[in-house]
Amino acid sequence: GVFKKHREKVNTIPDDTTKINQTTHTHKTLNTPTVRTTPSSAQHSVVAYSQLVFGQSSGFSSFRSLRCRSTVRPFKAVSLSSRKLLFNNQRGFLPEPLSNTVRCAMKSYKLSDLTPTEVDSLKARPRIDFSSIFSTVQPIVDDVRVRGDDAVKEYTLRFDKVQLENIIENVNELPDPELDEAVRESFDVAYNNIYAFHAAQKPVEKVVENMKGVRCKRVARSIASVGLYVPGGTAVLPSTALMLAVPAQIAGCKTIVLATPPSSDGSICKEVLYCAKKAGVTHILKAGGAQAIAAMAWGTQSCPKNSEAMVSIDMPAGPSEVLVIADKYASPVHIAADLLSQAEHGPDSQVVLVIAGEGVDIKAIEEEISKQCNCLPRGEFALKALSHSFTVFARDMVEIQNPFSFRT
């Protein structure tokens, strides 16, 4: 993620949590991976994270982003000596992990022992069934389109148990939120980094004189009014507020509406509010779910209408995924942090560690994951995610290339 949480102490996960036997943004899909490096560890491991780390059973489809840096966490080391496949309701048939050589929270496999079918089974992605969603969402959208603010208030009371007096807040009229200085500094650093990256993408006006007296010009104009959605759910996501609002700010959008579910007292999450104010958001819609999207799409008595007709997302949000490739030079601390940063998103998240070569201290990785997981407010979600995550051991980087490469 964009932010690092400030932790003052690191404890050890109780023994009962390490005995688990069966224990990955919203970034846009890119045709060309974006690579970020940290000088101290860029040579040691590659982290690929997004909802498209894995393709279907045929292989990878694409990466949304690549990060070059070290990362690690705890798992079980298992040597696969049989070809028996286990059936999992979410992911089909999986190879059966055998004897554990290291106690940890993830199943482990030796890549050279896996058949192509078993590799494809491991690469099968967690899925969400959307079949019943449309019949639930459409009536909400239609109702908001007709009744506006009243419908949004009604659904917010029904789903979020919050009674709202007004659904829209003018950001300029809200006081600056009080945040811990370390948290504020983290947001500021993230804002500067995101701004610098997206500012470089701003189109430059081009003028070409095709012939004497004839000049052709290409001009990029910002969308007048845009709607941004920052989910609430099981966790607040101020990082999403920055990732969405900063490009809109750079583009020069006049009206920026940010929708996010309200807190139990009807207030706005102070971290989200801080990021919204910093990134130039003009209005905050205190609602989530289909009712918020409908309000921004159609407009209500108080919520400005979005000027853009096309919802510019590449796919519905799904389980978070991350694939970490590490060798003996990778830092267990960094590996654990990257794996847990995706595992904590929810119980349906999936994380994978691929070990290249000999000399990797699995015990150190296991201990570091346990320490960090025990400090996470959402450690319970991370532990559940580890139940369907795994580690793969490979001889070297060359062995990894074929089964874990881009394929169509």
Coordinates of C-alpha atoms in Angstrom, one line a residue:
G1 CA 0.0 0.0 0.0
V2 CA 0.9 3.7 -0.1
F3 CA 1.1 4.0 3.6
K4 CA 3.2 2.4 6.3
K5 CA 1.5 2.0 9.7
H6 CA 3.5 3.3 12.7
R7 CA 4.1 0.5 15.2
E8 CA 5.9 0.9 18.5
K9 CA 6.2 -2.8 19.5
V10 CA 6.3 -6.2 17.9
N11 CA 5.0 -9.2 19.7
T12 CA 4.7 -12.9 18.8
I13 CA 1.6 -14.6 17.6
P14 CA 0.3 -17.2 20.2
D15 CA 1.2 -20.8 19.5
D16 CA -2.4 -21.7 18.6
T17 CA -2.3 -19.4 15.7
T18 CA 0.9 -20.8 14.2
K19 CA -0.5 -24.3 14.2
I20 CA -3.0 -23.5 11.5
N21 CA -2.6 -26.3 8.9
Q22 CA -4.4 -24.8 5.9
T23 CA -3.7 -21.5 5.9
T24 CA -3.3 -9.6 -3.4
H25 CA -6.4 -1.5 -5.4
T26 CA -7.0 -0.7 -6.6
H27 CA -4.6 0.0 -9.3
K28 CA -5.6 0.2 -12.9
T29 CA -4.6 -2.7 -15.3
L30 CA -1.6 -1.6 -17.3
N31 CA -0.4 -2.9 -20.6
T32 CA 3.1 -2.1 -19.4
P33 CA 3.9 -2.8 -15.7
T34 CA 4.9 0.2 -13.6
V35 CA 8.1 -0.5 -11.7
R36 CA 9.1 1.1 -8.5
T37 CA 12.4 0.3 -6.8
T38 CA 13.9 0.9 -3.4
P39 CA 17.7 1.1 -3.7
S40 CA 18.5 -1.1 -0.7
S41 CA 16.5 -4.1 -2.0
A42 CA 15.6 -3.7 -5.7
Q43 CA 18.0 -6.5 -6.6
H44 CA 16.7 -9.0 -4.1
S45 CA 13.0 -9.6 -4.8
V46 CA 10.1 -8.6 -7.0
V47 CA 6.6 -8.0 -5.7
A48 CA 3.7 -8.1 -8.0
Y49 CA 0.4 -7.0 -6.6
S50 CA -3.1 -6.4 -7.9
Q51 CA -6.3 -8.1 -8.5
L52 CA -4.8 -9.5 -11.8
V53 CA -1.7 -11.2 -10.4
F54 CA -3.1 -14.5 -11.6
G55 CA -5.0 -15.3 -14.8
Q56 CA -7.5 -18.1 -15.1
S57 CA -6.4 -21.7 -15.2
S58 CA -4.5 -20.9 -18.4
G59 CA -2.1 -18.7 -16.7
F60 CA -1.4 -15.0 -15.8
S61 CA -3.4 -12.4 -17.7
S62 CA -1.6 -9.2 -16.6
F63 CA -0.1 -7.4 -13.7
R64 CA -1.5 -4.1 -12.5
S65 CA 1.8 -3.0 -11.0
L66 CA 5.2 -4.3 -10.1
R67 CA 7.2 -3.2 -7.1
C68 CA 10.9 -4.2 -6.7
R69 CA 11.7 -4.7 -3.1
S70 CA 12.2 -7.3 -0.4
T71 CA 9.3 -8.9 1.6
V72 CA 8.6 -12.0 3.7
R73 CA 6.3 -13.8 6.2
P74 CA 5.6 -17.2 7.9
F75 CA 4.5 -20.3 6.2
K76 CA 4.7 -24.1 6.3
A77 CA 7.5 -25.8 4.3
V78 CA 6.1 -28.9 2.6
S79 CA 7.6 -31.4 0.1
L80 CA 5.1 -32.7 -2.4
S81 CA 5.9 -36.4 -3.1
S82 CA 2.4 -37.5 -4.2
R83 CA 0.1 -36.3 -7.0
K84 CA -3.1 -36.5 -5.1
L85 CA -5.4 -33.5 -5.7
L86 CA -7.6 -31.9 -3.0
F87 CA -10.9 -30.3 -3.9
N88 CA -11.5 -26.8 -2.7
N89 CA -14.9 -25.2 -3.3
Q90 CA -13.4 -21.8 -4.3
R91 CA -10.4 -22.9 -6.4
G92 CA -11.1 -26.4 -7.7
F93 CA -8.6 -29.2 -7.4
L94 CA -5.3 -28.4 -5.6
P95 CA -2.2 -30.5 -5.0
E96 CA -2.1 -32.0 -1.6
P97 CA 0.7 -30.6 0.7
L98 CA 2.6 -33.3 2.5
S99 CA 5.0 -33.3 5.4
N100 CA 5.7 -30.0 7.2
T101 CA 9.3 -29.1 7.8
V102 CA 8.5 -25.7 9.2
R103 CA 5.5 -24.7 11.3
C104 CA 3.8 -21.8 9.7
A105 CA 0.4 -20.5 8.4
M106 CA 0.8 -21.2 4.7
K107 CA 0.9 -24.4 2.6
S108 CA 4.1 -24.9 0.7
Y109 CA 5.0 -26.8 -2.5
K110 CA 8.2 -27.7 -4.3
L111 CA 7.8 -26.4 -7.9
S112 CA 9.8 -29.2 -9.5
D113 CA 7.4 -31.8 -8.0
L114 CA 4.3 -30.1 -9.5
T115 CA 2.7 -31.2 -12.8
P116 CA 1.4 -28.5 -15.2
T117 CA -2.2 -29.3 -14.0
E118 CA -1.2 -28.8 -10.4
V119 CA 0.5 -25.5 -11.2
D120 CA -2.6 -24.3 -13.0
S121 CA -4.7 -25.3 -10.0
L122 CA -2.5 -23.2 -7.7
K123 CA -2.8 -20.3 -10.0
A124 CA -6.6 -20.4 -10.1
R125 CA -7.9 -17.2 -8.6
P126 CA -10.5 -16.7 -5.8
R127 CA -13.8 -15.6 -7.3
I128 CA -16.9 -13.7 -6.2
D129 CA -20.3 -14.7 -7.4
F130 CA -22.0 -11.7 -8.9
S131 CA -25.1 -13.5 -10.1
S132 CA -27.5 -12.2 -7.4
I133 CA -26.0 -8.7 -7.1
F134 CA -27.7 -7.1 -10.1
S135 CA -31.2 -7.9 -9.0
T136 CA -30.4 -6.4 -5.6
V137 CA -28.7 -3.2 -6.9
Q138 CA -31.1 -2.2 -9.8
P139 CA -34.0 -1.3 -7.5
I140 CA -31.8 0.8 -5.3
V141 CA -30.4 2.7 -8.3
D142 CA -33.9 3.3 -9.7
D143 CA -35.2 4.5 -6.3
V144 CA -32.3 7.0 -5.9
R145 CA -32.9 8.3 -9.4
V146 CA -36.5 9.1 -8.6
R147 CA -36.4 10.1 -4.9
G148 CA -32.9 11.5 -4.6
D149 CA -31.7 12.5 -1.1
D150 CA -34.6 10.8 0.7
A151 CA -33.7 7.5 -0.9
V152 CA -30.0 7.8 0.0
K153 CA -30.9 8.6 3.6
E154 CA -33.3 5.6 3.8
Y155 CA -30.7 3.1 2.4
T156 CA -28.0 4.6 4.7
L157 CA -30.2 4.0 7.7
R158 CA -31.1 0.5 6.5
F159 CA -27.6 -0.7 5.6
D160 CA -25.3 1.4 7.8
K161 CA -27.6 2.0 10.7
V162 CA -27.0 5.8 10.5
Q163 CA -29.6 8.5 10.5
L164 CA -28.4 11.4 8.4
E165 CA -29.7 14.9 8.5
N166 CA -27.9 15.8 5.3
I167 CA -26.0 13.6 2.9
I168 CA -23.6 16.1 1.5
E169 CA -20.9 18.1 3.2
N170 CA -19.0 21.0 1.6
V171 CA -15.4 20.2 2.3
N172 CA -14.3 23.9 2.5
E173 CA -16.8 24.4 5.4
L174 CA -15.4 21.5 7.5
P175 CA -12.7 22.0 10.1
D176 CA -9.3 20.4 9.6
P177 CA -9.3 17.0 11.3
E178 CA -6.9 16.3 14.2
L179 CA -4.5 13.5 13.3
D180 CA -1.4 12.1 14.9
E181 CA 1.7 13.9 13.5
A182 CA 3.2 10.6 12.3
V183 CA 0.0 9.7 10.4
R184 CA -0.2 13.2 8.9
E185 CA 3.4 13.1 7.7
S186 CA 2.7 9.7 6.1
F187 CA -0.3 11.1 4.2
D188 CA 1.8 14.1 3.1
V189 CA 4.6 11.9 1.7
A190 CA 2.1 9.7 -0.1
Y191 CA 0.3 12.8 -1.5
N192 CA 3.6 14.2 -2.9
N193 CA 4.6 10.9 -4.4
I194 CA 1.2 10.4 -6.1
Y195 CA 1.1 14.0 -7.3
A196 CA 4.5 13.8 -8.8
F197 CA 3.7 10.6 -10.7
H198 CA 0.4 11.8 -12.1
A199 CA 1.5 15.3 -12.9
A200 CA 4.0 13.8 -15.4
Q201 CA 1.0 12.2 -17.2
K202 CA -0.8 15.4 -17.8
P203 CA -1.2 15.9 -21.6
V204 CA 0.7 18.7 -23.1
E205 CA -1.0 20.8 -25.8
K206 CA 0.3 20.1 -29.2
V207 CA 0.1 22.4 -32.2
V208 CA 1.0 21.3 -35.7
E209 CA 1.0 23.5 -38.8
N210 CA 0.1 21.1 -41.6
M211 CA 0.4 23.7 -44.3
K212 CA 0.7 27.5 -44.4
G213 CA -2.1 29.1 -42.5
V214 CA -3.5 25.7 -41.3
R215 CA -2.8 24.8 -37.7
C216 CA -4.1 21.7 -36.0
K217 CA -4.2 21.5 -32.2
R218 CA -4.8 18.7 -29.7
V219 CA -6.2 19.9 -26.4
A220 CA -7.1 17.9 -23.3
R221 CA -9.9 19.3 -21.1
S222 CA -10.7 18.1 -17.7
I223 CA -14.1 16.6 -16.8
A224 CA -16.2 19.3 -15.1
S225 CA -17.7 17.1 -12.4
V226 CA -16.4 13.8 -11.2
G227 CA -17.5 11.3 -8.6
L228 CA -15.0 9.2 -6.6
Y229 CA -15.9 6.2 -4.4
V230 CA -13.9 5.4 -1.3
P231 CA -15.2 2.1 0.3
G232 CA -15.7 1.7 4.0
G233 CA -16.7 -1.9 4.7
T234 CA -14.3 -3.6 7.1
A235 CA -11.7 -0.9 6.9
V236 CA -11.4 2.8 5.9
L237 CA -9.2 3.5 2.9
P238 CA -7.7 7.0 3.0
S239 CA -5.1 5.7 0.5
T240 CA -7.9 5.3 -2.1
A241 CA -9.0 8.9 -1.5
L242 CA -5.6 10.1 -2.5
M243 CA -5.2 7.7 -5.5
L244 CA -8.6 8.9 -6.9
A245 CA -8.6 12.6 -5.9
V246 CA -5.1 13.6 -6.8
P247 CA -5.4 12.8 -10.6
A248 CA -8.7 14.8 -10.6
Q249 CA -7.0 17.7 -8.8
I250 CA -4.2 17.7 -11.3
A251 CA -6.6 17.5 -14.3
G252 CA -8.4 20.6 -13.0
C253 CA -11.8 19.1 -12.3
K254 CA -14.0 21.9 -10.9
T255 CA -16.4 19.7 -8.9
I256 CA -15.0 16.6 -7.1
V257 CA -17.5 14.6 -5.1
L258 CA -16.1 11.8 -2.9
A259 CA -18.6 9.2 -1.6
T260 CA -17.7 7.2 1.5
P261 CA -19.8 5.5 4.2
P262 CA -20.3 7.6 7.4
S263 CA -19.1 6.6 10.8
S264 CA -21.7 5.3 13.3
D265 CA -22.3 8.9 14.6
G266 CA -22.8 10.2 11.1
S267 CA -19.4 11.8 10.8
I268 CA -16.7 11.5 8.2
C269 CA -13.6 9.4 8.9
K270 CA -11.0 11.9 9.8
E271 CA -8.2 10.2 7.8
V272 CA -10.4 10.2 4.7
L273 CA -11.3 13.9 5.3
Y274 CA -7.7 14.9 5.7
C275 CA -6.8 13.3 2.4
A276 CA -9.9 14.7 0.7
K277 CA -9.1 18.3 1.8
K278 CA -5.5 18.0 0.7
A279 CA -6.4 16.6 -2.7
G280 CA -8.9 19.3 -3.5
V281 CA -12.2 17.4 -3.0
T282 CA -15.1 19.8 -3.1
H283 CA -18.0 17.7 -1.7
I284 CA -18.2 14.6 0.5
L285 CA -21.3 12.3 0.1
K286 CA -21.8 10.5 3.3
A287 CA -23.0 7.3 1.8
G288 CA -21.7 4.0 0.4
G289 CA -22.9 1.1 -1.7
A290 CA -25.2 1.3 -4.7
Q291 CA -27.1 4.3 -3.3
A292 CA -23.9 6.4 -3.3
I293 CA -22.9 5.4 -6.9
A294 CA -26.5 6.2 -8.1
A295 CA -26.5 9.6 -6.4
M296 CA -23.3 10.6 -8.1
A297 CA -24.3 9.2 -11.4
W298 CA -27.8 10.7 -11.6
G299 CA -27.4 13.6 -9.2
T300 CA -29.8 14.4 -6.3
Q301 CA -31.3 17.5 -4.7
S302 CA -27.9 18.1 -2.9
C303 CA -25.4 15.9 -4.7
P304 CA -23.8 17.2 -7.9
K305 CA -24.2 15.0 -11.0
N306 CA -21.2 13.3 -12.5
S307 CA -20.4 14.7 -15.9
E308 CA -18.8 11.5 -17.1
A309 CA -21.2 8.9 -18.6
M310 CA -18.7 6.0 -18.5
V311 CA -17.7 4.5 -15.2
S312 CA -13.9 4.3 -15.8
I313 CA -13.0 1.1 -13.9
D314 CA -11.4 -1.9 -15.5
M315 CA -13.4 -4.5 -13.4
P316 CA -15.4 -4.9 -10.2
A317 CA -13.4 -5.0 -7.1
G318 CA -12.4 -8.5 -6.1
P319 CA -10.1 -10.3 -3.6
S320 CA -6.7 -8.7 -3.0
E321 CA -3.8 -10.7 -4.3
V322 CA 0.0 -10.5 -4.2
L323 CA 2.8 -12.6 -5.5
V324 CA 6.3 -12.2 -3.9
I325 CA 9.4 -13.6 -5.5
A326 CA 12.3 -13.7 -3.1
D327 CA 15.8 -15.2 -2.8
K328 CA 18.3 -15.5 0.1
Y329 CA 19.1 -11.8 0.0
A330 CA 15.5 -10.7 0.6
S331 CA 14.7 -9.1 4.0
P332 CA 12.2 -11.2 6.1
V333 CA 10.9 -7.9 7.5
H334 CA 10.0 -6.5 4.0
I335 CA 8.6 -9.8 2.8
A336 CA 6.3 -10.1 5.8
A337 CA 5.1 -6.5 5.4
D338 CA 4.2 -6.9 1.7
L339 CA 2.4 -10.2 2.2
L340 CA 0.4 -9.0 5.2
S341 CA -0.4 -5.7 3.5
Q342 CA -2.6 -7.6 1.1
A343 CA -3.7 -10.5 3.4
E344 CA -5.2 -8.1 5.9
H345 CA -7.6 -6.7 3.3
G346 CA -10.1 -9.5 3.9
P347 CA -10.5 -13.3 4.5
D348 CA -10.9 -13.8 0.7
S349 CA -7.5 -12.3 0.0
Q350 CA -4.7 -14.6 -1.3
V351 CA -1.0 -14.2 -1.0
V352 CA 1.8 -16.3 -2.6
L353 CA 5.5 -16.4 -1.9
V354 CA 7.8 -17.9 -4.4
I355 CA 11.3 -18.8 -3.1
A356 CA 14.1 -18.9 -5.7
G357 CA 17.2 -20.9 -4.8
E358 CA 18.7 -22.2 -1.6
G359 CA 19.7 -20.4 1.6
V360 CA 16.4 -18.7 2.4
D361 CA 15.7 -18.6 6.1
I362 CA 12.1 -19.8 6.2
K363 CA 12.1 -19.8 10.0
A364 CA 13.0 -16.2 10.1
I365 CA 10.2 -15.4 7.6
E366 CA 7.8 -17.3 9.7
E367 CA 8.7 -15.5 12.9
E368 CA 8.6 -12.1 11.2
I369 CA 5.1 -12.7 9.8
S370 CA 3.9 -13.9 13.2
K371 CA 5.4 -10.7 14.9
Q372 CA 3.9 -8.3 12.4
C373 CA 0.5 -10.1 12.2
N374 CA 0.1 -10.0 15.9
C375 CA 0.5 -6.2 15.8
L376 CA -2.1 -5.7 13.0
P377 CA -5.6 -4.5 14.0
R378 CA -6.9 -6.7 11.2
G379 CA -4.7 -9.7 12.0
E380 CA -7.7 -12.0 12.2
F381 CA -8.4 -11.3 8.5
A382 CA -4.8 -11.9 7.6
L383 CA -4.8 -15.3 9.3
K384 CA -7.9 -16.3 7.4
A385 CA -6.4 -15.2 4.2
L386 CA -3.3 -17.4 4.9
S387 CA -5.5 -20.5 5.1
H388 CA -5.8 -20.5 1.3
S389 CA -2.4 -19.0 0.5
F390 CA 0.8 -20.9 -0.2
T391 CA 4.6 -20.9 -0.8
V392 CA 6.3 -22.4 -3.8
F393 CA 10.0 -23.4 -3.7
A394 CA 12.0 -23.2 -7.0
R395 CA 15.5 -24.1 -7.8
D396 CA 16.2 -20.6 -9.3
M397 CA 14.6 -17.8 -11.2
V398 CA 14.8 -19.7 -14.5
E399 CA 12.5 -22.5 -13.1
I400 CA 10.0 -19.8 -12.1
Q401 CA 9.8 -18.2 -15.5
N402 CA 7.8 -20.9 -17.4
P403 CA 5.0 -21.8 -15.0
F404 CA 4.7 -18.3 -13.5
S405 CA 5.1 -16.2 -16.6
F406 CA 2.6 -14.1 -18.7
R407 CA 0.6 -16.4 -21.0
T408 CA -2.4 -15.9 -23.2

